[in-house]
């Protein structure tokens, strides 16, 4: 029996997002059908998958007796570690299509166990895929490594789930990498501290996964990327253990942690990290601001980002996004603005921010703002009501909606990037034009992209696009998946061609690798591969993600496997 089945947590959907108990309500199901109505007829809802629906090939290779207590080959464990939680992953689960299921799933209890697993894998030519919480949306945990490996093993650190030490003086904690977001916050709460890192996947993702993928949290400014919180890391690689020194900062050459952060399981297995913490906030202030047009609203966000006021939330939604998410008046570009502090009231910060908002033609409800700044203990959770609350609810429930639209044969997905302010308007217009044109060409049906800013910096925003497209006229998921592949490649091309990054916080995985290879200079990719050859001399760690191991042509593979003769 796997560690997963012994965890005592509620049963999860192995084929999609979340817990079984947290499915869509009847009202939400009606909302899904209203959302899909402009696409025309959709397919009948497929029955929910059962384990018996999936045909698995027998596990390859022989497992040494010394690892038998750590490693599982049950159908449940192999299937639940097949994919992440992106559109293509969920579509293939609805299709009952698992051609690249890992042969084995390891649940180590100690670093010595990890070392034993990596030693065996290196000797036996077994590819090892660190799983994290399995919430990757970019093909980052899929065991699609080609025929050059004898077998594949998914490595799950769910037993590494403790906060080992808390330093209240320095406001930091030593945390094991397999801890899930809610469990981490629960363990920090008695100390009055928080990591304050809340990605959309927070409930089901792990600290190690956040570090490995350079995850971005919910907060729009100030401390938002996991990079900002990492004080030191400890990583078990096939060549040995790499532990960095715990320091507030250092100028001693290139920072070793920067090689680990964002390495996506290609260098080794992150087992623990010292993380910078913050005191839990007791003061909050929020405002919902409507604008006449998104470009004027973006100018306001730029002014806020360069003001030094550092709002915790500065999330701009364009007109299509507010209509889609049911925010505000459902038609005006809307800025969700918020502040929080553990130290001081925020009236002065909000007052100055609203002066900047007024300078750019924004409109807000003064009474709602005043209500949001009532003393701690008297606040009516203003940050969870109004436009901010509407957005938060839509944000949390969106993966459940995506699962259901996929089940009906539609394509509902997102992609994200970042761009400097001087190029934002042309980027926004160009990406929307190019991707909308591609979707119409691929599906034969028009689709409008919506956009929001997930994060904002003094030198530019991180635009996040959402689209809904017809999968097929009959609701066939296989046809929808084929169309999604072409749309995804068009999205990758558009964001890079218009000057943005291939990914701001979703990571590279396999789905963004063709764009990543354009974005990152070839010499640097060779340098990264050289570092991998030292830490992982046999090239067994997550091959094909980010880059191929030296001397081994893996390629992208997975759902974006290029056709023969096509460039990567």
XYZ file of C-alpha atoms in Angstrom:
568
model
C 0.000 0.000 0.000
C 1.325 3.447 -0.875
C 2.056 6.264 1.497
C -0.726 8.217 -0.246
C -3.390 5.780 0.860
C -2.163 5.984 4.463
C -2.050 9.770 4.760
C -5.464 10.162 6.379
C -6.366 13.015 4.004
C -9.654 13.075 2.045
C -9.722 11.124 -1.210
C -8.481 13.102 -4.215
C -9.480 12.918 -7.849
C -6.679 11.003 -9.491
C -7.979 12.139 -12.892
C -8.347 15.860 -12.122
C -8.175 18.639 -9.583
C -8.967 18.568 -5.905
C -10.769 16.350 -3.442
C -13.698 14.151 -4.406
C -15.842 15.993 -1.881
C -15.207 19.385 -3.520
C -16.860 18.961 -6.898
C -18.873 21.609 -8.689
C -22.237 22.595 -7.261
C -25.395 22.426 -9.357
C -25.212 26.204 -9.812
C -21.604 25.911 -10.981
C -22.493 23.139 -13.410
C -25.164 25.371 -14.905
C -22.533 28.101 -15.093
C -20.225 25.784 -17.042
C -22.939 25.152 -19.615
C -23.665 28.876 -19.910
C -19.947 29.455 -20.421
C -19.800 26.869 -23.201
C -23.026 27.927 -24.910
C -21.325 30.301 -27.429
C -19.210 27.379 -28.686
C -22.243 25.445 -29.878
C -23.096 21.842 -29.005
C -20.785 20.061 -26.590
C -20.290 16.360 -26.067
C -22.082 14.275 -23.461
C -20.434 14.238 -20.054
C -18.168 11.230 -19.777
C -18.478 9.057 -16.674
C -15.854 9.665 -14.041
C -12.813 7.440 -14.566
C -12.192 4.350 -12.485
C -8.793 2.719 -11.963
C -9.955 -0.320 -13.891
C -10.457 1.878 -16.986
C -6.712 2.265 -17.516
C -4.513 -0.259 -19.283
C -1.013 -0.198 -17.795
C 1.979 -2.005 -19.222
C 3.842 -4.179 -16.669
C 6.570 -2.403 -14.715
C 9.934 -2.826 -16.388
C 13.144 -3.872 -14.701
C 13.902 -5.583 -11.403
C 13.670 -3.703 -8.148
C 16.299 -4.604 -5.533
C 14.929 -6.103 -2.353
C 16.497 -3.242 -0.353
C 14.080 -0.770 -1.970
C 10.917 -2.858 -1.844
C 9.563 -1.142 1.275
C 9.944 2.282 -0.322
C 8.695 1.660 -3.842
C 5.233 0.873 -5.161
C 4.016 -0.423 -8.518
C 0.295 -0.486 -7.727
C -2.087 0.741 -10.396
C -3.275 3.548 -8.112
C 0.204 4.930 -7.487
C 1.363 4.596 -11.091
C -1.762 6.277 -12.466
C -1.805 9.099 -9.920
C 1.811 9.884 -10.821
C 1.299 9.813 -14.602
C 0.630 13.482 -15.180
C 0.338 16.909 -13.631
C -2.840 18.988 -13.718
C -2.676 20.931 -16.986
C -5.340 20.802 -19.684
C -3.494 18.131 -21.656
C -3.018 16.036 -18.507
C -6.690 16.139 -17.551
C -7.768 15.483 -21.155
C -5.650 12.349 -21.333
C -7.013 11.143 -18.019
C -10.585 11.568 -19.307
C -9.442 9.647 -22.427
C -8.045 6.868 -20.185
C -4.766 7.322 -22.071
C -1.621 6.710 -19.973
C 1.144 5.498 -22.319
C 3.946 6.929 -20.158
C 2.954 5.802 -16.671
C 5.995 5.504 -14.396
C 7.079 1.927 -13.807
C 7.642 2.607 -10.125
C 6.714 5.230 -7.505
C 9.086 5.767 -4.575
C 8.030 7.178 -1.191
C 11.346 7.693 0.653
C 11.362 8.377 4.384
C 14.921 9.685 4.792
C 17.671 11.246 2.724
C 19.477 7.915 2.892
C 16.455 6.360 1.172
C 16.689 8.975 -1.597
C 20.389 8.288 -2.008
C 19.688 4.557 -2.300
C 17.005 5.188 -4.939
C 19.253 7.511 -6.966
C 22.222 5.122 -6.736
C 20.081 2.256 -8.051
C 18.561 4.439 -10.774
C 21.983 5.643 -11.932
C 23.370 2.091 -12.074
C 20.264 0.721 -13.771
C 19.601 3.518 -16.291
C 16.244 4.367 -14.682
C 14.898 7.891 -15.197
C 13.798 9.606 -11.953
C 11.015 12.215 -12.031
C 10.582 14.244 -8.788
C 6.821 14.635 -8.358
C 6.292 17.398 -5.782
C 2.540 17.739 -5.337
C 1.894 16.754 -8.950
C 0.293 20.109 -9.816
C 2.517 20.944 -12.793
C 0.597 22.436 -15.718
C 3.526 22.295 -18.173
C 4.383 18.601 -18.485
C 6.998 18.838 -15.750
C 6.249 15.536 -13.961
C 5.413 13.288 -16.907
C 7.589 10.201 -17.339
C 7.832 10.627 -21.129
C 11.560 10.027 -21.515
C 11.740 7.885 -24.651
C 13.269 4.477 -25.213
C 16.772 5.332 -24.001
C 15.966 4.428 -20.389
C 15.328 0.981 -18.955
C 12.434 2.229 -16.793
C 11.023 5.327 -15.087
C 10.461 6.082 -11.429
C 8.370 8.873 -9.937
C 9.765 10.119 -6.621
C 7.234 11.462 -4.115
C 8.382 13.269 -0.925
C 5.018 13.268 0.834
C 6.703 11.794 3.936
C 9.060 14.812 4.118
C 6.360 17.034 5.601
C 7.739 18.597 8.785
C 8.875 22.007 9.957
C 12.156 20.996 11.602
C 13.163 24.262 13.262
C 11.822 27.796 13.679
C 14.145 30.748 14.261
C 11.849 33.485 15.562
C 14.757 35.904 16.006
C 15.668 35.849 12.314
C 12.116 35.005 11.226
C 13.033 31.839 9.341
C 12.227 28.144 9.434
C 13.859 24.917 8.283
C 11.153 23.089 6.334
C 11.085 19.708 4.627
C 10.353 19.858 0.933
C 7.311 17.576 0.819
C 5.074 19.688 3.047
C 1.865 20.926 1.425
C 0.921 24.600 1.570
C -1.930 24.390 4.134
C 0.087 22.099 6.410
C 3.056 24.455 6.316
C 0.925 27.443 7.266
C -0.744 25.461 10.066
C 2.663 24.578 11.522
C 3.846 28.204 11.367
C 0.672 29.744 12.787
C 1.447 29.010 16.475
C 4.617 31.070 16.054
C 2.677 34.022 14.635
C 4.542 33.593 11.343
C 3.695 32.881 7.716
C 5.593 32.105 4.532
C 2.996 34.247 2.718
C 3.314 32.251 -0.498
C -0.076 31.342 -1.938
C -0.035 30.075 -5.532
C -3.308 28.872 -7.050
C -2.093 25.314 -6.432
C -1.432 26.129 -2.736
C -3.693 23.409 -1.334
C -2.030 20.570 -3.242
C 1.523 21.721 -4.024
C 4.701 21.378 -1.961
C 7.516 23.612 -0.817
C 10.019 21.600 -2.868
C 7.842 21.952 -5.946
C 7.600 25.724 -5.449
C 11.380 26.007 -5.231
C 12.058 23.669 -8.150
C 9.697 25.589 -10.448
C 10.353 29.165 -9.242
C 6.688 29.438 -8.330
C 4.892 32.754 -7.992
C 2.479 33.401 -5.152
C -0.852 35.202 -5.090
C 0.565 38.547 -4.009
C 1.218 40.935 -6.859
C 4.168 42.931 -5.556
C 6.990 42.947 -3.059
C 7.686 39.333 -2.018
C 5.948 37.122 -4.538
C 8.320 34.634 -6.213
C 9.556 31.783 -4.052
C 13.083 33.048 -4.849
C 12.452 35.920 -2.435
C 11.904 33.531 0.472
C 14.697 30.979 0.027
C 17.525 31.443 2.532
C 19.324 28.145 1.804
C 18.615 24.738 0.273
C 19.651 21.131 0.716
C 19.530 18.884 -2.358
C 20.352 15.205 -2.779
C 21.869 14.667 -6.227
C 23.116 11.430 -7.827
C 26.666 12.725 -7.206
C 26.120 13.672 -3.553
C 24.465 16.204 -1.261
C 24.593 19.946 -2.013
C 23.760 22.153 0.977
C 24.115 25.904 0.788
C 24.996 28.156 3.674
C 22.198 29.926 5.500
C 22.790 33.667 5.050
C 20.656 36.805 4.574
C 22.762 37.660 1.540
C 26.167 36.999 0.044
C 28.426 38.354 -2.660
C 30.553 35.221 -2.825
C 30.400 34.431 -6.521
C 27.384 33.063 -8.409
C 24.766 31.973 -5.866
C 24.530 28.146 -5.697
C 20.856 28.323 -4.699
C 20.114 29.997 -8.029
C 21.088 26.786 -9.786
C 18.678 24.796 -7.639
C 15.766 27.248 -7.711
C 14.023 26.630 -11.021
C 15.964 23.451 -11.837
C 12.681 21.498 -12.182
C 14.080 18.234 -10.835
C 16.895 18.039 -13.385
C 19.767 18.413 -10.899
C 18.580 16.431 -7.903
C 15.927 16.198 -5.197
C 15.387 19.195 -2.913
C 14.814 17.743 0.557
C 14.653 20.820 2.800
C 15.188 24.560 2.844
C 15.547 27.415 5.266
C 12.773 29.848 4.344
C 12.397 33.524 5.228
C 9.119 34.170 7.033
C 6.958 37.158 7.894
C 4.762 38.083 10.808
C 1.113 37.352 10.168
C -0.726 40.490 9.005
C -3.199 42.198 11.323
C -3.963 45.319 9.280
C -5.567 45.257 5.829
C -7.002 47.718 3.355
C -8.534 47.066 -0.035
C -10.245 48.793 -2.941
C -11.903 47.782 -6.175
C -11.232 50.310 -8.910
C -13.021 50.501 -12.277
C -11.535 52.106 -15.406
C -12.852 52.996 -18.837
C -10.082 51.231 -20.751
C -7.359 48.717 -19.983
C -4.435 50.755 -21.339
C -5.282 53.671 -19.051
C -5.670 51.210 -16.187
C -2.254 49.724 -17.002
C -0.738 53.219 -16.796
C -2.206 53.517 -13.294
C -0.738 50.138 -12.294
C 2.645 51.249 -13.612
C 2.460 54.384 -11.443
C 1.582 52.273 -8.413
C 4.370 49.794 -9.119
C 6.923 52.594 -9.330
C 5.629 54.551 -6.321
C 7.352 52.493 -3.621
C 3.999 51.930 -1.886
C 4.269 48.140 -2.399
C 0.633 47.020 -2.341
C 0.180 43.339 -1.571
C -2.428 43.067 -4.293
C -2.391 45.036 -7.524
C -4.259 42.743 -9.894
C -5.630 44.316 -13.060
C -8.371 42.475 -14.991
C -9.315 43.543 -18.499
C -12.936 43.835 -19.629
C -13.116 40.275 -20.916
C -11.616 38.934 -17.699
C -14.118 40.700 -15.438
C -16.955 39.384 -17.605
C -15.568 35.869 -17.493
C -14.867 35.853 -13.742
C -18.051 37.730 -12.781
C -16.136 40.551 -11.082
C -17.372 44.092 -10.404
C -19.807 45.441 -13.005
C -18.802 42.637 -15.425
C -17.754 45.133 -18.127
C -15.181 47.676 -16.864
C -11.469 46.884 -16.550
C -11.000 46.505 -12.801
C -8.039 46.847 -10.478
C -8.144 44.829 -7.249
C -5.893 46.817 -4.933
C -4.883 45.777 -1.438
C -2.440 46.374 1.397
C -1.588 44.346 4.472
C 0.784 44.763 7.412
C 1.638 43.181 10.728
C 3.042 46.483 11.980
C 0.930 49.522 11.174
C -2.447 50.847 9.987
C -2.620 51.377 6.238
C -4.791 54.440 5.738
C -1.869 56.583 4.540
C -0.750 53.989 1.998
C -4.268 53.518 0.656
C -4.913 57.255 0.575
C -1.826 57.949 -1.534
C -2.629 55.007 -3.823
C -6.136 56.337 -4.432
C -4.672 59.737 -5.330
C -2.691 57.972 -8.064
C -5.810 56.070 -9.077
C -7.779 59.310 -9.357
C -5.030 60.812 -11.505
C -5.641 57.986 -13.984
C -9.434 58.170 -14.028
C -10.191 55.249 -11.729
C -13.495 54.987 -9.835
C -14.060 53.304 -6.442
C -16.502 53.107 -3.538
C -15.105 55.220 -0.646
C -17.398 53.540 1.870
C -16.168 50.078 0.909
C -12.560 51.267 1.247
C -13.231 52.740 4.683
C -14.948 49.524 5.739
C -11.899 47.515 4.693
C -9.667 49.494 7.075
C -11.538 48.845 10.288
C -9.312 47.636 13.165
C -8.190 44.041 13.306
C -10.874 41.842 14.793
C -13.615 44.103 13.466
C -12.930 43.714 9.750
C -15.727 41.944 7.857
C -13.119 40.061 5.775
C -13.198 42.841 3.200
C -10.345 41.195 1.307
C -12.741 38.287 0.725
C -15.779 40.340 -0.291
C -16.704 42.606 -3.202
C -14.593 42.448 -6.350
C -11.638 41.063 -4.393
C -13.789 38.284 -3.003
C -15.398 37.572 -6.381
C -11.970 37.275 -7.942
C -10.608 35.108 -5.112
C -13.522 32.687 -5.399
C -13.193 32.457 -9.186
C -9.437 31.972 -8.810
C -9.823 29.058 -6.392
C -12.660 27.335 -8.261
C -11.245 27.750 -11.771
C -9.424 24.354 -11.877
C -12.695 22.579 -11.077
C -14.403 24.409 -13.940
C -11.512 23.490 -16.249
C -11.921 19.797 -15.420
C -15.606 19.901 -16.323
C -15.169 21.835 -19.569
C -12.476 19.334 -20.587
C -14.844 16.482 -19.816
C -17.299 18.031 -22.302
C -14.706 18.331 -25.068
C -13.972 22.079 -24.856
C -10.523 23.669 -24.565
C -10.206 25.914 -21.515
C -6.645 26.953 -20.722
C -4.256 29.732 -19.792
C -0.760 30.940 -20.610
C 1.348 33.638 -18.987
C 4.372 35.819 -19.600
C 6.072 39.046 -18.499
C 7.036 42.155 -20.460
C 8.536 45.576 -19.730
C 6.188 48.566 -19.480
C 7.470 50.229 -22.638
C 6.390 47.204 -24.698
C 3.233 46.225 -22.839
C 0.634 47.779 -25.136
C 2.103 46.266 -28.312
C 2.610 42.945 -26.513
C -0.987 42.870 -25.250
C -2.435 43.722 -28.654
C -0.055 41.488 -30.613
C -0.422 38.365 -28.479
C -4.200 38.633 -28.408
C -4.355 39.175 -32.171
C -2.010 36.326 -33.025
C -3.447 33.751 -30.629
C -7.075 34.602 -31.409
C -6.276 34.266 -35.117
C -4.555 30.919 -34.492
C -7.495 29.595 -32.476
C -9.967 30.542 -35.213
C -7.762 28.923 -37.852
C -7.276 25.731 -35.800
C -10.837 25.309 -34.522
C -12.915 27.115 -37.139
C -14.509 29.126 -34.357
C -13.644 32.568 -32.977
C -12.372 32.866 -29.419
C -11.532 35.978 -27.412
C -8.619 36.029 -24.971
C -9.054 37.620 -21.579
C -6.098 38.991 -19.637
C -5.129 39.906 -16.101
C -1.937 40.952 -14.366
C -0.875 38.296 -11.876
C 2.258 40.144 -10.729
C 3.573 43.657 -11.188
C 7.105 45.025 -11.038
C 8.478 48.572 -11.353
C 9.771 47.676 -14.824
C 6.787 45.687 -16.103
C 3.745 43.444 -15.553
C 3.122 39.717 -15.861
C 0.100 39.341 -18.193
C -1.855 36.103 -17.800
C -4.183 35.106 -20.636
C -7.224 32.809 -20.544
C -9.023 31.342 -23.539
C -11.982 29.076 -24.192
C -12.110 27.319 -27.559
C -14.159 24.696 -29.341
C -12.493 21.308 -29.037
C -14.520 19.544 -31.693
C -18.013 19.690 -33.106
C -18.828 16.363 -31.447
C -17.178 16.989 -28.066
C -14.498 14.387 -28.784
C -11.645 14.881 -26.290
C -8.984 13.376 -28.563
C -9.802 15.979 -31.224
C -9.768 18.715 -28.575
C -6.334 17.572 -27.403
C -4.948 17.658 -30.958
C -6.282 21.190 -31.389
C -4.911 22.223 -28.000
C -1.439 21.089 -29.050
C -1.468 23.413 -32.058
C -2.894 26.279 -29.998
C -0.239 25.778 -27.310
C 2.546 25.968 -29.869
C 0.978 29.168 -31.251
C 0.856 30.674 -27.733
C 4.520 29.798 -27.128
C 5.501 31.402 -30.423
C 3.436 34.549 -29.829
C 4.743 35.439 -26.369
C 8.389 34.999 -27.367
C 8.025 36.718 -30.756
C 6.466 39.753 -29.098
C 9.327 40.004 -26.604
C 7.957 38.289 -23.510
C 9.200 35.340 -21.479
C 8.105 31.800 -22.278
C 6.824 31.518 -18.707
C 6.636 33.843 -15.713
C 5.663 31.349 -13.006
C 4.237 28.159 -14.546
C 7.771 26.798 -15.209
C 9.189 25.337 -18.420
C 8.562 21.606 -18.188
C 8.064 20.102 -21.622
C 5.218 22.326 -22.784
C 7.326 25.510 -22.873
C 10.656 24.015 -23.814
C 10.547 24.973 -27.505
C 10.012 28.632 -26.497
C 12.572 28.405 -23.679
C 15.207 27.314 -26.198
C 14.615 30.550 -28.119
C 14.545 32.730 -24.999
C 17.681 31.457 -23.239
C 21.026 31.820 -25.070
C 22.382 28.485 -26.362
C 25.676 28.943 -24.519
C 23.864 29.295 -21.201
C 21.791 26.189 -21.873
C 25.027 24.332 -22.541
C 26.408 25.673 -19.259
C 23.327 24.422 -17.374
C 23.677 21.030 -19.064
C 27.325 21.005 -17.999
C 26.340 21.570 -14.369
C 23.832 18.756 -14.699
C 26.515 16.407 -16.007
C 28.483 16.981 -12.779
C 25.533 16.599 -10.391
C 23.788 13.894 -12.434
C 26.549 12.135 -14.408
C 24.278 9.389 -15.758
C 21.540 11.818 -16.834
C 18.694 10.153 -14.949
C 17.065 13.203 -13.300
C 13.878 14.318 -15.096
C 15.381 13.969 -18.598
C 13.822 16.139 -21.295
C 12.678 18.902 -18.957
C 14.549 22.193 -19.583
C 17.253 20.437 -21.653
C 18.534 17.006 -22.607
C 21.246 15.338 -20.523
C 24.668 15.612 -22.157
C 25.049 12.991 -24.861
C 21.433 11.800 -24.610
C 18.827 12.996 -27.114
C 15.522 12.908 -25.259
C 13.647 15.761 -26.937
C 10.405 17.297 -25.767
C 8.244 14.149 -26.011
C 4.961 13.944 -24.127
C 1.930 15.704 -25.551
C 4.012 18.248 -27.495
C 6.149 15.607 -29.203
C 7.063 17.261 -32.519
C 6.256 15.582 -35.793
C 9.181 13.912 -37.532
C 11.481 16.458 -39.133
C 10.042 19.477 -37.277
C 12.473 21.653 -35.300
C 12.148 21.718 -31.522
